[in-house]
Amino acid sequence: MNMNNNFLKAVTYAAAPILVIGIALFLKGFFENGSSIWTPIGIGAVMGAIFIFVMGMFMIATEEVLEKSYKGSKLILIKNKNGAPS
């Protein structure tokens, strides 16, 4: 549980600044006069931040499912007639 919490914080700390920068670039390009290159760059940055966050959540969910589903298998030794394991 602690590993997932740390990974979630890392993903959030990586995606949040990119999201803020992307929103700022989009707004700068959107409200600027004339055609601006900042609008598509801002949209791309926002989509990149969302992609980073969603992939991080997918990795956390996958790890959680794998931890809960792995039960392992017990080994049973079958002895032959002489008493030695076969």
Short mmCIF file of N, CA, C and O in Angstrom, two decimals:
data_model
loop_
_atom_site.label_atom_id
_atom_site.label_comp_id
_atom_site.label_asym_id
_atom_site.label_seq_id
_atom_site.Cartn_x
_atom_site.Cartn_y
_atom_site.Cartn_z
N MET A 1 0.83 -1.20 0.00
CA MET A 1 0.00 0.00 0.00
C MET A 1 0.87 1.25 0.00
O MET A 1 0.55 2.22 -0.66
N ASN A 2 1.96 1.22 0.73
CA ASN A 2 2.83 2.38 0.79
C ASN A 2 3.49 2.66 -0.55
O ASN A 2 3.65 3.80 -0.94
N MET A 3 3.85 1.58 -1.27
CA MET A 3 4.47 1.74 -2.59
C MET A 3 3.49 2.42 -3.55
O MET A 3 3.87 3.31 -4.30
N ASN A 4 2.23 2.01 -3.52
CA ASN A 4 1.23 2.61 -4.40
C ASN A 4 1.03 4.08 -4.07
O ASN A 4 0.86 4.91 -4.97
N ASN A 5 1.03 4.42 -2.80
CA ASN A 5 0.85 5.80 -2.38
C ASN A 5 2.02 6.66 -2.88
O ASN A 5 1.81 7.77 -3.37
N ASN A 6 3.25 6.14 -2.76
CA ASN A 6 4.41 6.89 -3.24
C ASN A 6 4.38 7.04 -4.75
O ASN A 6 4.73 8.10 -5.28
N PHE A 7 3.99 6.00 -5.46
CA PHE A 7 3.94 6.06 -6.92
C PHE A 7 2.85 7.04 -7.36
O PHE A 7 3.05 7.79 -8.32
N LEU A 8 1.72 7.05 -6.67
CA LEU A 8 0.65 7.99 -7.01
C LEU A 8 1.11 9.43 -6.79
O LEU A 8 0.83 10.31 -7.61
N LYS A 9 1.85 9.67 -5.70
CA LYS A 9 2.37 11.02 -5.47
C LYS A 9 3.35 11.42 -6.56
O LYS A 9 3.34 12.56 -7.03
N ALA A 10 4.21 10.49 -6.97
CA ALA A 10 5.19 10.78 -8.02
C ALA A 10 4.50 11.11 -9.34
O ALA A 10 4.88 12.05 -10.04
N VAL A 11 3.48 10.33 -9.68
CA VAL A 11 2.74 10.58 -10.92
C VAL A 11 2.03 11.93 -10.85
O VAL A 11 2.04 12.70 -11.81
N THR A 12 1.46 12.24 -9.71
CA THR A 12 0.76 13.51 -9.54
C THR A 12 1.73 14.69 -9.63
O THR A 12 1.45 15.69 -10.28
N TYR A 13 2.89 14.54 -8.98
CA TYR A 13 3.89 15.61 -9.02
C TYR A 13 4.48 15.78 -10.41
O TYR A 13 4.96 16.87 -10.75
N ALA A 14 4.47 14.75 -11.22
CA ALA A 14 4.97 14.86 -12.59
C ALA A 14 3.92 15.47 -13.52
O ALA A 14 4.25 16.27 -14.40
N ALA A 15 2.66 15.10 -13.34
CA ALA A 15 1.61 15.52 -14.26
C ALA A 15 1.06 16.91 -13.93
O ALA A 15 0.67 17.65 -14.85
N ALA A 16 1.01 17.28 -12.67
CA ALA A 16 0.39 18.57 -12.29
C ALA A 16 1.09 19.79 -12.88
O ALA A 16 0.41 20.66 -13.44
N PRO A 17 2.42 19.89 -12.82
CA PRO A 17 3.05 21.08 -13.43
C PRO A 17 2.86 21.14 -14.94
O PRO A 17 2.67 22.23 -15.50
N ILE A 18 2.88 19.98 -15.59
CA ILE A 18 2.66 19.96 -17.04
C ILE A 18 1.25 20.42 -17.36
O ILE A 18 1.03 21.17 -18.33
N LEU A 19 0.29 20.01 -16.54
CA LEU A 19 -1.10 20.43 -16.74
C LEU A 19 -1.24 21.94 -16.57
O LEU A 19 -1.88 22.61 -17.39
N VAL A 20 -0.64 22.49 -15.54
CA VAL A 20 -0.73 23.93 -15.29
C VAL A 20 -0.08 24.71 -16.42
O VAL A 20 -0.63 25.71 -16.92
N ILE A 21 1.10 24.28 -16.85
CA ILE A 21 1.80 24.94 -17.95
C ILE A 21 0.97 24.85 -19.23
O ILE A 21 0.85 25.82 -19.99
N GLY A 22 0.38 23.69 -19.48
CA GLY A 22 -0.45 23.51 -20.68
C GLY A 22 -1.66 24.41 -20.68
O GLY A 22 -2.01 25.01 -21.70
N ILE A 23 -2.32 24.54 -19.52
CA ILE A 23 -3.48 25.42 -19.44
C ILE A 23 -3.07 26.87 -19.66
O ILE A 23 -3.74 27.62 -20.38
N ALA A 24 -1.94 27.26 -19.07
CA ALA A 24 -1.46 28.64 -19.25
C ALA A 24 -1.12 28.91 -20.71
O ALA A 24 -1.46 29.98 -21.25
N LEU A 25 -0.45 27.98 -21.37
CA LEU A 25 -0.11 28.17 -22.78
C LEU A 25 -1.36 28.23 -23.66
O LEU A 25 -1.44 29.02 -24.59
N PHE A 26 -2.32 27.37 -23.35
CA PHE A 26 -3.57 27.38 -24.12
C PHE A 26 -4.28 28.72 -23.98
O PHE A 26 -4.74 29.31 -24.97
N LEU A 27 -4.40 29.19 -22.74
CA LEU A 27 -5.08 30.47 -22.52
C LEU A 27 -4.34 31.63 -23.17
O LEU A 27 -4.95 32.54 -23.72
N LYS A 28 -3.00 31.61 -23.10
CA LYS A 28 -2.21 32.65 -23.74
C LYS A 28 -2.45 32.67 -25.25
O LYS A 28 -2.66 33.71 -25.86
N GLY A 29 -2.46 31.50 -25.86
CA GLY A 29 -2.68 31.43 -27.30
C GLY A 29 -4.12 31.72 -27.69
O GLY A 29 -4.39 32.28 -28.75
N PHE A 30 -5.06 31.34 -26.84
CA PHE A 30 -6.47 31.51 -27.17
C PHE A 30 -6.88 32.97 -27.12
O PHE A 30 -7.66 33.43 -27.97
N PHE A 31 -6.37 33.72 -26.15
CA PHE A 31 -6.76 35.12 -26.00
C PHE A 31 -5.82 36.10 -26.71
O PHE A 31 -6.05 37.30 -26.68
N GLU A 32 -4.80 35.59 -27.34
CA GLU A 32 -3.87 36.46 -28.07
C GLU A 32 -4.48 36.82 -29.43
O GLU A 32 -5.17 36.02 -30.05
N ASN A 33 -4.19 38.01 -29.90
CA ASN A 33 -4.71 38.44 -31.20
C ASN A 33 -3.97 37.73 -32.33
O ASN A 33 -2.78 37.50 -32.26
N GLY A 34 -4.69 37.40 -33.40
CA GLY A 34 -4.08 36.74 -34.55
C GLY A 34 -3.93 35.25 -34.31
O GLY A 34 -4.39 34.70 -33.32
N SER A 35 -3.29 34.59 -35.26
CA SER A 35 -3.09 33.15 -35.10
C SER A 35 -1.86 32.93 -34.21
O SER A 35 -0.83 33.57 -34.39
N SER A 36 -2.00 32.03 -33.28
CA SER A 36 -0.93 31.79 -32.32
C SER A 36 -0.58 30.31 -32.30
O SER A 36 -1.47 29.45 -32.37
N ILE A 37 0.69 30.00 -32.18
CA ILE A 37 1.15 28.62 -32.11
C ILE A 37 0.98 28.06 -30.70
O ILE A 37 1.04 26.85 -30.49
N TRP A 38 0.72 28.95 -29.71
CA TRP A 38 0.65 28.51 -28.32
C TRP A 38 -0.60 27.69 -28.02
O TRP A 38 -0.58 26.86 -27.11
N THR A 39 -1.67 27.90 -28.76
CA THR A 39 -2.91 27.15 -28.50
C THR A 39 -2.73 25.65 -28.72
O THR A 39 -3.04 24.87 -27.81
N PRO A 40 -2.22 25.19 -29.87
CA PRO A 40 -2.04 23.74 -30.02
C PRO A 40 -0.97 23.17 -29.10
O PRO A 40 -1.07 22.01 -28.67
N ILE A 41 0.04 23.97 -28.78
CA ILE A 41 1.06 23.49 -27.84
C ILE A 41 0.44 23.31 -26.45
O ILE A 41 0.73 22.32 -25.76
N GLY A 42 -0.41 24.23 -26.05
CA GLY A 42 -1.10 24.11 -24.77
C GLY A 42 -2.02 22.90 -24.73
O GLY A 42 -2.07 22.18 -23.73
N ILE A 43 -2.75 22.67 -25.83
CA ILE A 43 -3.63 21.49 -25.89
C ILE A 43 -2.80 20.22 -25.79
O ILE A 43 -3.16 19.28 -25.09
N GLY A 44 -1.68 20.18 -26.49
CA GLY A 44 -0.81 19.01 -26.44
C GLY A 44 -0.24 18.77 -25.06
O GLY A 44 -0.14 17.62 -24.60
N ALA A 45 0.14 19.84 -24.35
CA ALA A 45 0.67 19.69 -23.00
C ALA A 45 -0.40 19.17 -22.04
O ALA A 45 -0.12 18.31 -21.19
N VAL A 46 -1.61 19.68 -22.17
CA VAL A 46 -2.70 19.20 -21.32
C VAL A 46 -2.98 17.73 -21.59
O VAL A 46 -3.13 16.93 -20.66
N MET A 47 -3.03 17.35 -22.85
CA MET A 47 -3.27 15.95 -23.18
C MET A 47 -2.12 15.06 -22.70
O MET A 47 -2.34 13.92 -22.26
N GLY A 48 -0.89 15.57 -22.78
CA GLY A 48 0.25 14.81 -22.28
C GLY A 48 0.17 14.59 -20.78
O GLY A 48 0.48 13.50 -20.28
N ALA A 49 -0.22 15.62 -20.04
CA ALA A 49 -0.35 15.49 -18.59
C ALA A 49 -1.44 14.48 -18.23
O ALA A 49 -1.27 13.66 -17.32
N ILE A 50 -2.55 14.53 -18.95
CA ILE A 50 -3.63 13.58 -18.70
C ILE A 50 -3.16 12.17 -19.03
O ILE A 50 -3.43 11.22 -18.28
N PHE A 51 -2.41 12.00 -20.10
CA PHE A 51 -1.89 10.68 -20.48
C PHE A 51 -0.94 10.15 -19.41
O PHE A 51 -1.02 8.97 -19.04
N ILE A 52 -0.05 10.99 -18.90
CA ILE A 52 0.88 10.56 -17.85
C ILE A 52 0.11 10.11 -16.62
O ILE A 52 0.41 9.06 -16.03
N PHE A 53 -0.90 10.87 -16.22
CA PHE A 53 -1.67 10.51 -15.03
C PHE A 53 -2.46 9.22 -15.24
O PHE A 53 -2.47 8.36 -14.36
N VAL A 54 -3.09 9.07 -16.39
CA VAL A 54 -3.89 7.86 -16.65
C VAL A 54 -2.99 6.62 -16.71
O VAL A 54 -3.34 5.56 -16.18
N MET A 55 -1.82 6.74 -17.34
CA MET A 55 -0.90 5.60 -17.39
C MET A 55 -0.39 5.24 -16.00
O MET A 55 -0.24 4.06 -15.66
N GLY A 56 -0.14 6.24 -15.16
CA GLY A 56 0.26 5.97 -13.79
C GLY A 56 -0.83 5.26 -13.01
O GLY A 56 -0.56 4.31 -12.27
N MET A 57 -2.07 5.70 -13.19
CA MET A 57 -3.19 5.03 -12.51
C MET A 57 -3.35 3.60 -13.01
O MET A 57 -3.66 2.70 -12.23
N PHE A 58 -3.14 3.38 -14.30
CA PHE A 58 -3.21 2.03 -14.86
C PHE A 58 -2.15 1.14 -14.24
O PHE A 58 -2.41 -0.02 -13.88
N MET A 59 -0.93 1.67 -14.09
CA MET A 59 0.14 0.87 -13.49
C MET A 59 -0.15 0.55 -12.03
O MET A 59 0.11 -0.56 -11.57
N ILE A 60 -0.71 1.50 -11.29
CA ILE A 60 -1.07 1.26 -9.89
C ILE A 60 -2.16 0.20 -9.79
O ILE A 60 -2.09 -0.71 -8.97
N ALA A 61 -3.18 0.32 -10.65
CA ALA A 61 -4.27 -0.66 -10.63
C ALA A 61 -3.77 -2.05 -11.02
O ALA A 61 -4.18 -3.05 -10.41
N THR A 62 -2.88 -2.13 -12.00
CA THR A 62 -2.34 -3.42 -12.40
C THR A 62 -1.54 -4.05 -11.27
O THR A 62 -1.67 -5.26 -11.00
N GLU A 63 -0.72 -3.26 -10.60
CA GLU A 63 0.07 -3.78 -9.48
C GLU A 63 -0.84 -4.27 -8.36
O GLU A 63 -0.60 -5.32 -7.76
N GLU A 64 -1.90 -3.52 -8.08
CA GLU A 64 -2.84 -3.91 -7.03
C GLU A 64 -3.52 -5.24 -7.36
O GLU A 64 -3.66 -6.11 -6.50
N VAL A 65 -3.95 -5.40 -8.60
CA VAL A 65 -4.61 -6.64 -9.01
C VAL A 65 -3.64 -7.81 -8.93
O VAL A 65 -4.00 -8.90 -8.48
N LEU A 66 -2.41 -7.60 -9.37
CA LEU A 66 -1.43 -8.68 -9.31
C LEU A 66 -1.10 -9.08 -7.88
O LEU A 66 -0.93 -10.26 -7.59
N GLU A 67 -1.01 -8.12 -6.98
CA GLU A 67 -0.75 -8.43 -5.57
C GLU A 67 -1.88 -9.24 -4.96
O GLU A 67 -1.65 -10.17 -4.20
N LYS A 68 -3.11 -8.90 -5.30
CA LYS A 68 -4.25 -9.59 -4.69
C LYS A 68 -4.55 -10.92 -5.35
O LYS A 68 -5.13 -11.80 -4.72
N SER A 69 -4.17 -11.11 -6.61
CA SER A 69 -4.54 -12.34 -7.30
C SER A 69 -3.50 -13.44 -7.13
O SER A 69 -3.81 -14.61 -7.29
N TYR A 70 -2.25 -13.11 -6.81
CA TYR A 70 -1.22 -14.13 -6.70
C TYR A 70 -1.33 -14.84 -5.36
O TYR A 70 -1.19 -14.25 -4.32
N LYS A 71 -1.61 -16.13 -5.42
CA LYS A 71 -1.73 -16.91 -4.20
C LYS A 71 -0.61 -17.94 -4.10
O LYS A 71 -0.41 -18.52 -3.06
N GLY A 72 0.09 -18.18 -5.19
CA GLY A 72 1.17 -19.17 -5.17
C GLY A 72 0.61 -20.57 -5.24
O GLY A 72 -0.59 -20.81 -5.19
N SER A 73 1.48 -21.53 -5.36
CA SER A 73 1.04 -22.92 -5.39
C SER A 73 1.90 -23.72 -4.42
O SER A 73 3.09 -23.49 -4.28
N LYS A 74 1.27 -24.63 -3.73
CA LYS A 74 1.97 -25.47 -2.77
C LYS A 74 2.54 -26.69 -3.49
O LYS A 74 1.93 -27.23 -4.40
N LEU A 75 3.70 -27.07 -3.06
CA LEU A 75 4.36 -28.24 -3.63
C LEU A 75 4.07 -29.44 -2.75
O LEU A 75 4.26 -29.40 -1.54
N ILE A 76 3.59 -30.50 -3.36
CA ILE A 76 3.31 -31.73 -2.63
C ILE A 76 4.23 -32.81 -3.17
O ILE A 76 4.23 -33.09 -4.37
N LEU A 77 5.04 -33.39 -2.29
CA LEU A 77 5.92 -34.45 -2.71
C LEU A 77 5.18 -35.78 -2.62
O LEU A 77 4.58 -36.11 -1.61
N ILE A 78 5.25 -36.53 -3.69
CA ILE A 78 4.63 -37.85 -3.74
C ILE A 78 5.75 -38.88 -3.61
O ILE A 78 6.70 -38.90 -4.38
N LYS A 79 5.64 -39.71 -2.59
CA LYS A 79 6.68 -40.72 -2.36
C LYS A 79 6.34 -41.99 -3.15
O LYS A 79 5.20 -42.38 -3.25
N ASN A 80 7.39 -42.58 -3.69
CA ASN A 80 7.16 -43.87 -4.38
C ASN A 80 7.23 -45.00 -3.36
O ASN A 80 7.31 -44.78 -2.17
N LYS A 81 7.22 -46.21 -3.84
CA LYS A 81 7.15 -47.37 -2.95
C LYS A 81 8.36 -47.49 -2.03
O LYS A 81 8.25 -47.97 -0.92
N ASN A 82 9.52 -47.03 -2.45
CA ASN A 82 10.73 -47.15 -1.63
C ASN A 82 10.80 -46.06 -0.57
O ASN A 82 11.67 -46.09 0.29
N GLY A 83 9.96 -45.06 -0.62
CA GLY A 83 9.94 -44.02 0.39
C GLY A 83 10.69 -42.76 -0.03
O GLY A 83 10.66 -41.76 0.67
N ALA A 84 11.37 -42.79 -1.18
CA ALA A 84 12.09 -41.62 -1.66
C ALA A 84 11.18 -40.78 -2.54
O ALA A 84 10.30 -41.32 -3.21
N PRO A 85 11.37 -39.49 -2.54
CA PRO A 85 10.54 -38.65 -3.43
C PRO A 85 10.82 -38.96 -4.89
O PRO A 85 11.96 -39.23 -5.26
N SER A 86 9.80 -38.93 -5.71
CA SER A 86 10.01 -39.23 -7.12
C SER A 86 10.21 -38.00 -7.94
O SER A 86 9.91 -36.93 -7.56
#
